[in-house]
C-alpha cells in the first residue's frame, strides 16, 4: 500500500479518532476539545486537497485497497461485500467541499459555543458527523453507503438535540430521525432491488454493467430507482419529507450550517450524481426526480417568504435550492450540473447560516427578525458578509449562484417548459425572502432592547465567514470552475430566457425593497397559508395524533381488556381449581382414608353401572 492509498483511510478515520479523544478526555479542557476537533478537520482538508492533485488511476476508477467483509461464494451464493474507498473524480470533489466547509465551521464554533453548555459533547458530535459524512463520500458500494447514511442520521439526531433540556430541541431531533427513517426504508428496498437484478452492490460494477433489468422490464428499474430516490427525498428534505429540516434549526447554528445547509442534506444529491449512469437508463425515474425537485423548489420558496425566524427562513431556502439540484439531475442529462450548484451552494449557504449565527450571538440569542433592525451599524462586518451571501443565493452576477442556478433553469427550458416556469418563478421567491430577511435585520430602527445593545462577533467567527464570502464570489467563475467541474451547457437556448430570469430577479428585489427596506415594525404582507407552511406540518401532526394515537389506543385496549383479560381469566380459573383442591388437603390421615374409600366406592359404582 503506497502513501496515496493510505490517504483516503486517514481522511476517513481521523475524525472518528478525534471524536473518541474528545469524548473521553475533552472534559479536562475546552481548549483540548476544540483543538483536537479542529486539528482532525484541518487534517482531512489538507489531505483532501493533496488527493485532489494526485493523478487518478487508469480509466479514472479511483480505487484503493479493499478489505473483504462478507463472502458467501463458498456456500453456493454469489454474495460478496467489500469494505473499500472510492476516490474517483466525484468523490474527490465532494471531499474538498465537505472538509473545507467543515474546517471553517469547526473554527467558527469556538466563538459561537464559547459560553454554551455541552462544549466537549458538541465537538465530539461534530467529529462523529464528519466521519459519517466522509464515509458516504468515499463508499465504494451501496452497503457501505447505507451504513454511513444511517450514521449521519444518528449524528444529526445527536447534534439537533444538543440542547436536549429544551422540549422543542428534543422533539426536533426525534422528528428528524423518524422522518429520515421513512425515506431510508424506501432507499433500502431500492438497493435490494438493484442487487437482486444486477447482482452487485459495487458502484464500479453497477455503473459499468449492462443491467439485465434495463430492457423489457424497464418498469422494474424505474421502481427500483424511485425507491433509491426515496433516500434523497428524506436526507435532502424534498417534498413531502421536508418537514424535519426547518425544525432541525433547534440545534446550534454551526450545526445548521454544516449539517443542514452544506453537507448532510447534499448527500442525497451526491448519491444521485454517483448513480447517474444507472438513472439515465430510466426516463420514468428521471421524470419523477425532476418534478419532485421542481415542486420542492417552488413550494419551499412560498413557505420561506412568510417565516419570521432567521434560521427557518434560511432552512426553507436550503430546501428550495436542494430542489434545484434534484431537478437538475432529471433535466440536465448529467450529474455535473447538479454538482456545480451543490459546490456553490455549500459555500454561500454556509456563509448565510454563519452570518445568521453571528446576528443571533450579537442579539443575545434572539432569532425573530421582527425584534431586530438597525444592525448594519452595530455589526458592519456581518452586514457586509451576509450581503455577499444574499447576492450569491439570489443569483446576482458575478456571484457564484448566478452561474450554476441559471444553468439549471436553462436546462429546464430545453427539457420541460413547465419545469422552466416553476424554476424561474422560484427565482423571484428566492430574491424576495432573501432580501426581506436582509432588509428587516439590518435596516430600519431597532425593534427591541437586544437590537439596541447588539454587538459585532469576535474575530474567530468573522474570519471563517470572510473565507466563505470569497468562495461564494469566485467559485462559479468559469475561469476557475473549469479546474474542478465541466458542466454541459444546453444548446438552442434563446437569449430571452436569460431576460426572463433577470426579470424575475429584479421583480423580487424591487418587491423586497418596496416592502421591507425601511424596516417596518411588522410584516405588511401576511398570508396565513404560506406562514403555516401549507398546513403540511399540521396534517402530519394530525396523522400522528389521530391515526397513530388512535391505533395505539386500540392496541392498548386490546392488550388491557382482551389479552390481559384472557390471561387473568385463566389465572382466576386455575386459582379456583387450586382453591377447591386445597380444601381436600386437610392433613388428617382419617380424612384421607375416607376420601380413598369414597373414591373406590364411586369407581365400583361407575363400573357396575355399565
Short mmCIF file of C-alpha atoms in Angstrom, two decimals, residues 41-536:
data_model
loop_
_atom_site.label_atom_id
_atom_site.label_comp_id
_atom_site.label_asym_id
_atom_site.label_seq_id
_atom_site.Cartn_x
_atom_site.Cartn_y
_atom_site.Cartn_z
CA UNK A 41 -10.94 18.66 10.42
CA UNK A 42 -7.98 20.62 9.06
CA UNK A 43 -6.02 17.39 8.56
CA UNK A 44 -8.83 15.91 6.47
CA UNK A 45 -8.99 19.16 4.48
CA UNK A 46 -5.25 19.24 3.74
CA UNK A 47 -5.20 15.56 2.78
CA UNK A 48 -8.28 16.02 0.57
CA UNK A 49 -6.51 18.77 -1.34
CA UNK A 50 -3.43 16.54 -1.67
CA UNK A 51 -5.63 13.77 -3.00
CA UNK A 52 -7.29 16.17 -5.45
CA UNK A 53 -3.93 16.90 -7.10
CA UNK A 54 -2.99 13.21 -7.22
CA UNK A 55 -3.49 11.68 -10.69
CA UNK A 56 -6.44 9.34 -10.99
CA UNK A 57 -5.69 5.64 -11.56
CA UNK A 58 -6.16 4.16 -15.01
CA UNK A 59 -9.62 4.72 -16.51
CA UNK A 60 -10.49 7.09 -13.66
CA UNK A 61 -11.69 4.27 -11.46
CA UNK A 62 -10.36 5.75 -8.26
CA UNK A 63 -9.80 2.62 -6.27
CA UNK A 64 -7.65 1.95 -3.27
CA UNK A 65 -7.23 -1.06 -1.07
CA UNK A 66 -10.36 -3.11 -0.40
CA UNK A 67 -10.92 -5.34 2.60
CA UNK A 68 -13.09 -8.43 2.28
CA UNK A 69 -16.01 -8.42 4.68
CA UNK A 70 -18.74 -10.87 3.64
CA UNK A 71 -18.19 -13.66 1.09
CA UNK A 72 -20.85 -16.34 0.67
CA UNK A 73 -19.50 -17.80 -2.57
CA UNK A 74 -18.03 -20.89 -0.84
CA UNK A 75 -21.59 -21.68 0.25
CA UNK A 76 -23.05 -21.50 -3.25
CA UNK A 77 -24.37 -17.92 -3.04
CA UNK A 78 -22.97 -15.14 -5.22
CA UNK A 79 -22.97 -12.57 -2.44
CA UNK A 80 -19.87 -10.57 -1.57
CA UNK A 81 -19.37 -7.25 0.21
CA UNK A 82 -16.03 -5.48 0.36
CA UNK A 83 -15.03 -2.55 2.51
CA UNK A 84 -13.20 -0.19 0.22
CA UNK A 85 -12.86 3.50 -0.53
CA UNK A 86 -13.67 5.01 -3.91
CA UNK A 87 -11.50 8.01 -4.78
CA UNK A 88 -12.65 8.92 -8.27
CA UNK A 89 -13.23 12.46 -9.55
CA UNK A 90 -16.71 12.77 -8.00
CA UNK A 91 -15.70 11.65 -4.51
CA UNK A 92 -12.60 13.87 -4.57
CA UNK A 93 -14.69 16.90 -5.47
CA UNK A 94 -17.15 16.16 -2.67
CA UNK A 95 -14.25 15.65 -0.24
CA UNK A 96 -13.00 19.16 -0.98
CA UNK A 97 -16.40 20.66 -0.28
CA UNK A 98 -17.10 18.71 2.89
CA UNK A 99 -13.68 19.09 4.52
CA UNK A 100 -13.21 22.75 3.58
CA UNK A 101 -16.61 23.77 4.90
CA UNK A 102 -16.22 21.57 7.99
CA UNK A 103 -12.86 23.12 8.88
CA UNK A 104 -14.30 26.63 8.72
CA UNK A 105 -17.36 25.67 10.76
CA UNK A 106 -15.21 23.96 13.40
CA UNK A 107 -13.16 27.15 13.82
CA UNK A 108 -16.30 29.33 13.89
CA UNK A 109 -17.78 27.07 16.61
CA UNK A 110 -15.03 28.09 19.04
CA UNK A 111 -16.55 31.55 19.22
CA UNK A 112 -20.20 30.60 18.89
CA UNK A 113 -20.15 27.88 21.56
CA UNK A 114 -17.80 29.66 23.96
CA UNK A 115 -20.50 30.23 26.61
CA UNK A 116 -22.74 27.27 25.75
CA UNK A 117 -23.25 24.08 27.70
CA UNK A 118 -22.02 20.69 26.47
CA UNK A 119 -18.92 22.14 24.78
CA UNK A 120 -16.97 18.88 24.56
CA UNK A 121 -20.06 16.87 23.66
CA UNK A 122 -20.73 19.30 20.84
CA UNK A 123 -17.28 18.89 19.27
CA UNK A 124 -17.41 15.13 19.70
CA UNK A 125 -20.72 15.13 17.85
CA UNK A 126 -19.27 17.27 15.04
CA UNK A 127 -16.35 14.87 14.64
CA UNK A 128 -18.68 11.87 14.55
CA UNK A 129 -20.75 13.59 11.89
CA UNK A 130 -17.68 14.40 9.79
CA UNK A 131 -16.60 10.74 9.96
CA UNK A 132 -20.06 9.61 8.88
CA UNK A 133 -20.30 12.10 6.01
CA UNK A 134 -16.84 11.21 4.72
CA UNK A 135 -17.91 7.57 4.78
CA UNK A 136 -20.80 8.36 2.42
CA UNK A 137 -18.48 10.23 0.09
CA UNK A 138 -15.81 7.51 -0.03
CA UNK A 139 -18.09 4.43 0.00
CA UNK A 140 -17.43 2.17 -2.97
CA UNK A 141 -20.66 0.21 -2.70
CA UNK A 142 -24.28 0.66 -1.67
CA UNK A 143 -23.93 -1.32 1.56
CA UNK A 144 -21.13 0.90 2.87
CA UNK A 145 -23.02 3.98 1.78
CA UNK A 146 -26.18 2.87 3.59
CA UNK A 147 -24.26 2.15 6.81
CA UNK A 148 -22.71 5.62 6.83
CA UNK A 149 -26.03 7.07 5.65
CA UNK A 150 -27.57 5.84 8.89
CA UNK A 151 -24.58 7.03 10.94
CA UNK A 152 -25.16 10.52 9.53
CA UNK A 153 -28.75 10.22 10.75
CA UNK A 154 -27.53 9.32 14.23
CA UNK A 155 -25.04 12.20 14.22
CA UNK A 156 -27.77 14.58 13.13
CA UNK A 157 -30.03 13.34 15.93
CA UNK A 158 -27.29 13.99 18.48
CA UNK A 159 -26.45 17.47 17.23
CA UNK A 160 -30.01 18.69 16.63
CA UNK A 161 -30.84 17.61 20.17
CA UNK A 162 -27.74 19.25 21.65
CA UNK A 163 -29.96 21.46 23.83
CA UNK A 164 -31.92 18.41 24.96
CA UNK A 165 -33.19 20.29 28.01
CA UNK A 166 -35.47 22.24 25.65
CA UNK A 167 -38.51 20.19 24.73
CA UNK A 168 -38.58 21.73 21.24
CA UNK A 169 -35.00 20.58 20.57
CA UNK A 170 -35.71 17.06 21.77
CA UNK A 171 -38.84 16.87 19.62
CA UNK A 172 -36.98 18.23 16.58
CA UNK A 173 -34.25 15.61 16.96
CA UNK A 174 -36.83 12.82 17.16
CA UNK A 175 -38.71 14.17 14.16
CA UNK A 176 -35.55 14.38 12.04
CA UNK A 177 -34.60 10.83 12.97
CA UNK A 178 -38.09 9.45 12.32
CA UNK A 179 -38.78 11.24 9.03
CA UNK A 180 -35.41 10.18 7.63
CA UNK A 181 -36.15 6.57 8.54
CA UNK A 182 -39.23 6.74 6.30
CA UNK A 183 -37.14 7.76 3.32
CA UNK A 184 -34.36 5.33 4.21
CA UNK A 185 -36.79 2.41 4.24
CA UNK A 186 -37.53 3.08 0.56
CA UNK A 187 -33.80 3.59 -0.05
CA UNK A 188 -33.01 0.16 1.39
CA UNK A 189 -35.73 -1.52 -0.68
CA UNK A 190 -34.33 0.11 -3.82
CA UNK A 191 -30.79 -1.05 -3.02
CA UNK A 192 -32.03 -4.61 -2.55
CA UNK A 193 -33.97 -4.49 -5.83
CA UNK A 194 -30.92 -3.29 -7.74
CA UNK A 195 -28.79 -6.04 -6.19
CA UNK A 196 -31.40 -8.68 -6.98
CA UNK A 197 -31.44 -7.80 -10.68
CA UNK A 198 -27.86 -6.57 -11.19
CA UNK A 199 -26.15 -9.00 -8.81
CA UNK A 200 -23.80 -6.46 -7.25
CA UNK A 201 -23.59 -3.65 -4.72
CA UNK A 202 -20.33 -2.24 -6.11
CA UNK A 203 -20.68 1.14 -7.81
CA UNK A 204 -17.90 0.35 -10.30
CA UNK A 205 -19.67 -2.85 -11.40
CA UNK A 206 -23.18 -1.41 -11.20
CA UNK A 207 -22.38 1.64 -13.31
CA UNK A 208 -20.34 -0.23 -15.89
CA UNK A 209 -22.55 -3.27 -16.32
CA UNK A 210 -25.37 -3.73 -18.77
CA UNK A 211 -28.29 -4.05 -16.41
CA UNK A 212 -30.48 -7.06 -17.17
CA UNK A 213 -33.50 -5.10 -15.96
CA UNK A 214 -32.97 -2.15 -18.29
CA UNK A 215 -34.62 -3.76 -21.28
CA UNK A 216 -38.15 -5.10 -21.44
CA UNK A 217 -38.56 -4.81 -17.67
CA UNK A 218 -37.75 -1.09 -17.55
CA UNK A 219 -40.65 -0.55 -15.14
CA UNK A 220 -38.77 -2.71 -12.61
CA UNK A 221 -35.71 -0.47 -12.98
CA UNK A 222 -37.92 2.61 -12.63
CA UNK A 223 -39.44 1.29 -9.39
CA UNK A 224 -36.02 0.38 -8.00
CA UNK A 225 -34.55 3.80 -8.81
CA UNK A 226 -37.56 5.71 -7.46
CA UNK A 227 -37.19 3.72 -4.24
CA UNK A 228 -33.50 4.62 -4.12
CA UNK A 229 -34.56 8.23 -4.70
CA UNK A 230 -36.64 7.99 -1.51
CA UNK A 231 -33.34 8.18 0.35
CA UNK A 232 -32.72 11.57 -1.29
CA UNK A 233 -36.27 12.72 -0.52
CA UNK A 234 -35.61 12.09 3.18
CA UNK A 235 -31.98 13.17 3.50
CA UNK A 236 -32.21 16.15 1.13
CA UNK A 237 -35.60 17.26 2.55
CA UNK A 238 -37.65 17.07 -0.63
CA UNK A 239 -41.44 17.20 -0.65
CA UNK A 240 -43.21 15.64 1.17
CA UNK A 241 -40.46 14.65 3.67
CA UNK A 242 -39.14 18.20 4.01
CA UNK A 243 -40.75 18.96 7.37
CA UNK A 244 -37.82 17.90 9.53
CA UNK A 245 -35.30 20.40 8.14
CA UNK A 246 -36.86 23.69 9.37
CA UNK A 247 -37.49 22.16 12.79
CA UNK A 248 -33.87 20.99 12.97
CA UNK A 249 -32.91 24.65 13.41
CA UNK A 250 -33.36 23.98 17.15
CA UNK A 251 -29.74 22.82 17.17
CA UNK A 252 -26.75 25.19 17.46
CA UNK A 253 -26.36 27.44 14.40
CA UNK A 254 -22.99 25.96 13.30
CA UNK A 255 -24.78 22.59 13.20
CA UNK A 256 -27.46 24.13 10.99
CA UNK A 257 -24.72 25.47 8.74
CA UNK A 258 -22.65 22.31 8.44
CA UNK A 259 -25.22 19.53 8.51
CA UNK A 260 -28.36 21.10 7.20
CA UNK A 261 -27.06 23.50 4.56
CA UNK A 262 -23.69 22.45 3.17
CA UNK A 263 -23.01 18.74 3.64
CA UNK A 264 -25.53 16.30 5.13
CA UNK A 265 -28.54 17.40 3.12
CA UNK A 266 -26.37 17.40 -0.02
CA UNK A 267 -25.68 13.68 0.49
CA UNK A 268 -28.87 12.78 -1.34
CA UNK A 269 -27.87 14.86 -4.38
CA UNK A 270 -24.37 13.36 -4.31
CA UNK A 271 -25.85 9.86 -4.26
CA UNK A 272 -27.96 10.62 -7.35
CA UNK A 273 -24.91 12.01 -9.14
CA UNK A 274 -22.98 8.88 -8.15
CA UNK A 275 -25.51 6.52 -9.77
CA UNK A 276 -26.44 8.77 -12.70
CA UNK A 277 -25.21 6.25 -15.32
CA UNK A 278 -27.91 3.93 -13.98
CA UNK A 279 -30.54 6.66 -13.70
CA UNK A 280 -30.19 7.65 -17.34
CA UNK A 281 -31.43 4.15 -18.30
CA UNK A 282 -34.85 5.05 -16.86
CA UNK A 283 -36.61 8.13 -18.29
CA UNK A 284 -39.52 7.47 -15.94
CA UNK A 285 -37.30 7.73 -12.84
CA UNK A 286 -35.64 10.89 -14.18
CA UNK A 287 -39.04 12.46 -14.79
CA UNK A 288 -40.17 11.69 -11.23
CA UNK A 289 -36.93 13.10 -9.84
CA UNK A 290 -37.19 16.27 -11.93
CA UNK A 291 -40.77 17.03 -10.91
CA UNK A 292 -40.20 16.34 -7.21
CA UNK A 293 -37.25 18.73 -7.29
CA UNK A 294 -39.15 21.39 -9.24
CA UNK A 295 -42.20 21.31 -7.00
CA UNK A 296 -39.99 21.42 -3.93
CA UNK A 297 -38.00 24.46 -5.07
CA UNK A 298 -41.21 26.41 -5.71
CA UNK A 299 -43.28 25.46 -2.66
CA UNK A 300 -40.35 25.90 -0.26
CA UNK A 301 -39.93 29.42 -1.65
CA UNK A 302 -43.56 30.24 -0.89
CA UNK A 303 -43.11 28.98 2.66
CA UNK A 304 -39.87 30.93 3.11
CA UNK A 305 -41.37 34.35 2.33
CA UNK A 306 -43.61 34.26 5.44
CA UNK A 307 -41.28 32.88 8.12
CA UNK A 308 -40.05 35.12 10.93
CA UNK A 309 -37.28 33.02 12.47
CA UNK A 310 -33.98 33.98 10.83
CA UNK A 311 -32.76 30.38 10.70
CA UNK A 312 -36.06 28.94 9.45
CA UNK A 313 -36.06 31.36 6.52
CA UNK A 314 -32.65 30.02 5.54
CA UNK A 315 -33.85 26.47 6.15
CA UNK A 316 -36.66 26.84 3.60
CA UNK A 317 -34.15 28.45 1.27
CA UNK A 318 -31.99 25.34 1.63
CA UNK A 319 -34.94 23.10 0.77
CA UNK A 320 -35.64 25.23 -2.31
CA UNK A 321 -32.03 25.16 -3.50
CA UNK A 322 -31.85 21.41 -2.96
CA UNK A 323 -34.93 21.23 -5.15
CA UNK A 324 -32.95 22.94 -7.91
CA UNK A 325 -30.15 20.38 -7.55
CA UNK A 326 -32.55 17.43 -7.63
CA UNK A 327 -34.37 18.89 -10.63
CA UNK A 328 -31.04 19.30 -12.42
CA UNK A 329 -30.44 15.55 -12.13
CA UNK A 330 -33.67 14.95 -14.04
CA UNK A 331 -33.41 17.67 -16.71
CA UNK A 332 -29.71 18.12 -17.46
CA UNK A 333 -28.83 14.64 -18.71
CA UNK A 334 -25.74 14.53 -16.47
CA UNK A 335 -24.80 14.86 -12.82
CA UNK A 336 -22.24 17.65 -13.17
CA UNK A 337 -24.78 20.48 -13.47
CA UNK A 338 -26.29 19.47 -10.14
CA UNK A 339 -22.86 19.07 -8.53
CA UNK A 340 -21.86 22.53 -9.81
CA UNK A 341 -24.74 24.11 -7.91
CA UNK A 342 -24.05 21.86 -4.91
CA UNK A 343 -20.50 23.21 -4.63
CA UNK A 344 -21.53 26.86 -4.99
CA UNK A 345 -24.50 26.46 -2.67
CA UNK A 346 -22.35 24.85 0.03
CA UNK A 347 -20.22 27.99 0.27
CA UNK A 348 -22.85 30.73 0.16
CA UNK A 349 -25.44 28.90 2.27
CA UNK A 350 -22.86 28.03 4.92
CA UNK A 351 -21.90 31.72 4.89
CA UNK A 352 -25.52 32.80 5.35
CA UNK A 353 -26.06 30.45 8.28
CA UNK A 354 -22.84 31.54 9.97
CA UNK A 355 -23.84 35.16 9.44
CA UNK A 356 -27.23 34.37 10.97
CA UNK A 357 -25.38 32.82 13.92
CA UNK A 358 -23.33 36.00 14.23
CA UNK A 359 -26.56 38.03 14.36
CA UNK A 360 -28.01 35.67 16.96
CA UNK A 361 -24.94 36.00 19.18
CA UNK A 362 -24.91 39.77 18.74
CA UNK A 363 -28.63 39.85 19.57
CA UNK A 364 -28.15 37.75 22.73
CA UNK A 365 -29.76 34.68 21.09
CA UNK A 366 -32.82 36.40 19.69
CA UNK A 367 -33.94 34.78 16.40
CA UNK A 368 -37.13 36.69 15.50
CA UNK A 369 -36.25 39.09 12.68
CA UNK A 370 -39.04 41.46 13.78
CA UNK A 371 -37.15 42.07 17.00
CA UNK A 372 -34.02 43.10 15.12
CA UNK A 373 -33.40 46.11 12.88
CA UNK A 374 -30.69 48.73 12.53
CA UNK A 375 -27.84 46.22 12.85
CA UNK A 376 -25.83 47.46 9.85
CA UNK A 377 -24.03 50.00 12.01
CA UNK A 378 -23.62 47.80 15.06
CA UNK A 379 -22.44 44.71 13.11
CA UNK A 380 -20.72 46.12 9.98
CA UNK A 381 -18.67 43.03 9.10
CA UNK A 382 -21.64 40.69 9.46
CA UNK A 383 -23.72 43.15 7.43
CA UNK A 384 -21.21 43.10 4.57
CA UNK A 385 -20.57 39.36 4.56
CA UNK A 386 -24.25 38.42 4.81
CA UNK A 387 -24.96 40.79 1.94
CA UNK A 388 -22.47 38.88 -0.21
CA UNK A 389 -24.17 35.63 0.70
CA UNK A 390 -27.58 37.11 -0.14
CA UNK A 391 -26.37 38.20 -3.58
CA UNK A 392 -24.91 34.76 -4.26
CA UNK A 393 -28.11 33.00 -3.18
CA UNK A 394 -30.24 35.28 -5.32
CA UNK A 395 -28.09 34.60 -8.37
CA UNK A 396 -26.80 38.12 -8.93
CA UNK A 397 -23.73 38.19 -11.19
CA UNK A 398 -20.79 37.86 -10.70
CA UNK A 399 -21.54 35.78 -7.59
CA UNK A 400 -21.42 32.00 -7.86
CA UNK A 401 -25.13 31.31 -7.60
CA UNK A 402 -25.70 33.11 -10.89
CA UNK A 403 -23.58 30.66 -12.87
CA UNK A 404 -25.00 27.40 -11.51
CA UNK A 405 -28.65 28.25 -10.83
CA UNK A 406 -29.17 29.94 -14.19
CA UNK A 407 -27.60 26.94 -15.87
CA UNK A 408 -30.15 24.62 -14.24
CA UNK A 409 -33.01 26.86 -15.37
CA UNK A 410 -31.66 26.88 -18.94
CA UNK A 411 -31.61 23.08 -18.91
CA UNK A 412 -35.20 23.12 -17.69
CA UNK A 413 -36.14 25.26 -20.71
CA UNK A 414 -34.67 22.64 -23.04
CA UNK A 415 -36.10 19.66 -21.19
CA UNK A 416 -39.53 20.71 -19.88
CA UNK A 417 -41.19 24.10 -20.23
CA UNK A 418 -43.38 23.50 -17.18
CA UNK A 419 -40.31 22.98 -15.00
CA UNK A 420 -38.72 26.03 -16.57
CA UNK A 421 -41.54 28.33 -15.42
CA UNK A 422 -41.56 26.69 -11.97
CA UNK A 423 -37.81 27.13 -11.50
CA UNK A 424 -37.84 30.66 -12.95
CA UNK A 425 -40.71 31.62 -10.62
CA UNK A 426 -38.68 30.30 -7.70
CA UNK A 427 -36.01 32.90 -8.58
CA UNK A 428 -38.47 35.67 -7.71
CA UNK A 429 -39.34 33.99 -4.41
CA UNK A 430 -35.66 33.40 -3.59
CA UNK A 431 -34.81 37.06 -4.08
CA UNK A 432 -37.89 38.18 -2.17
CA UNK A 433 -37.33 36.13 1.00
CA UNK A 434 -33.56 36.68 0.94
CA UNK A 435 -33.73 40.48 0.84
CA UNK A 436 -36.75 40.52 3.12
CA UNK A 437 -34.54 38.94 5.75
CA UNK A 438 -31.60 41.20 4.93
CA UNK A 439 -33.54 44.46 4.99
CA UNK A 440 -35.57 43.67 8.12
CA UNK A 441 -32.50 42.57 10.10
CA UNK A 442 -30.06 45.33 9.12
CA UNK A 443 -32.17 48.34 8.14
CA UNK A 444 -34.79 50.44 9.85
CA UNK A 445 -34.86 51.29 13.55
CA UNK A 446 -34.03 48.80 16.31
CA UNK A 447 -37.21 47.00 17.40
CA UNK A 448 -36.05 45.66 20.77
CA UNK A 449 -33.60 46.32 23.58
CA UNK A 450 -31.48 43.44 22.29
CA UNK A 451 -31.20 45.18 18.91
CA UNK A 452 -30.16 48.43 20.61
CA UNK A 453 -27.43 46.59 22.53
CA UNK A 454 -26.25 44.37 19.66
CA UNK A 455 -22.51 43.95 19.11
CA UNK A 456 -20.20 42.55 16.46
CA UNK A 457 -18.99 38.97 16.76
CA UNK A 458 -15.39 38.03 17.64
CA UNK A 459 -12.69 37.57 15.00
CA UNK A 460 -12.76 33.78 15.30
CA UNK A 461 -16.30 33.92 13.88
CA UNK A 462 -15.70 36.67 11.32
CA UNK A 463 -12.67 35.10 9.61
CA UNK A 464 -14.41 31.83 8.54
CA UNK A 465 -17.28 33.94 7.22
CA UNK A 466 -14.84 36.08 5.21
CA UNK A 467 -13.27 32.99 3.62
CA UNK A 468 -16.71 31.66 2.68
CA UNK A 469 -17.66 35.05 1.26
CA UNK A 470 -14.63 34.96 -1.01
CA UNK A 471 -15.50 31.44 -2.15
CA UNK A 472 -19.13 32.49 -2.69
CA UNK A 473 -17.90 35.20 -5.02
CA UNK A 474 -15.42 33.27 -7.17
CA UNK A 475 -16.32 29.56 -7.04
CA UNK A 476 -18.68 29.80 -10.02
CA UNK A 477 -16.44 31.87 -12.29
CA UNK A 478 -15.83 29.85 -15.48
CA UNK A 479 -12.12 30.68 -15.42
CA UNK A 480 -11.87 28.89 -12.05
CA UNK A 481 -14.75 26.42 -12.24
CA UNK A 482 -13.26 24.53 -15.20
CA UNK A 483 -10.47 23.38 -12.91
CA UNK A 484 -12.88 21.32 -10.83
CA UNK A 485 -16.00 20.69 -12.93
CA UNK A 486 -17.19 20.76 -16.54
CA UNK A 487 -20.98 21.12 -16.56
CA UNK A 488 -22.52 20.82 -20.01
CA UNK A 489 -24.43 23.81 -21.38
CA UNK A 490 -27.67 23.25 -23.29
CA UNK A 491 -27.89 24.17 -26.95
CA UNK A 492 -30.60 26.23 -28.56
CA UNK A 493 -31.49 28.37 -25.52
CA UNK A 494 -32.76 31.75 -26.77
CA UNK A 495 -31.49 34.97 -25.22
CA UNK A 496 -34.91 35.91 -23.87
CA UNK A 497 -34.66 33.01 -21.39
CA UNK A 498 -31.92 34.96 -19.59
CA UNK A 499 -34.09 38.06 -19.78
CA UNK A 500 -36.93 36.20 -18.08
CA UNK A 501 -34.61 35.09 -15.28
CA UNK A 502 -33.28 38.63 -14.83
CA UNK A 503 -36.82 40.00 -14.83
CA UNK A 504 -37.90 37.65 -12.03
CA UNK A 505 -34.72 38.52 -10.13
CA UNK A 506 -35.36 42.26 -10.40
CA UNK A 507 -39.06 41.95 -9.54
CA UNK A 508 -38.19 40.02 -6.39
CA UNK A 509 -35.57 42.55 -5.37
CA UNK A 510 -37.83 45.55 -6.08
CA UNK A 511 -40.71 43.99 -4.13
CA UNK A 512 -38.40 43.31 -1.18
CA UNK A 513 -37.15 46.90 -1.31
CA UNK A 514 -40.62 48.41 -1.51
CA UNK A 515 -41.99 46.31 1.34
CA UNK A 516 -39.07 45.94 3.74
CA UNK A 517 -36.21 48.37 3.05
CA UNK A 518 -37.47 50.97 5.52
CA UNK A 519 -37.72 48.31 8.21
CA UNK A 520 -41.43 48.21 9.09
CA UNK A 521 -42.34 47.22 12.64
CA UNK A 522 -44.35 44.27 11.40
CA UNK A 523 -44.73 42.35 8.17
CA UNK A 524 -47.00 44.29 5.78
CA UNK A 525 -47.74 41.06 3.89
CA UNK A 526 -49.48 38.31 5.87
CA UNK A 527 -50.51 35.15 4.04
CA UNK A 528 -51.50 32.51 6.62
CA UNK A 529 -51.47 29.69 4.05
CA UNK A 530 -47.76 30.28 3.44
CA UNK A 531 -46.93 31.23 7.02
CA UNK A 532 -48.46 27.94 8.20
CA UNK A 533 -46.39 26.06 5.60
CA UNK A 534 -49.39 24.91 3.55
CA UNK A 535 -50.58 23.22 6.77
CA UNK A 536 -48.46 20.20 5.82
#
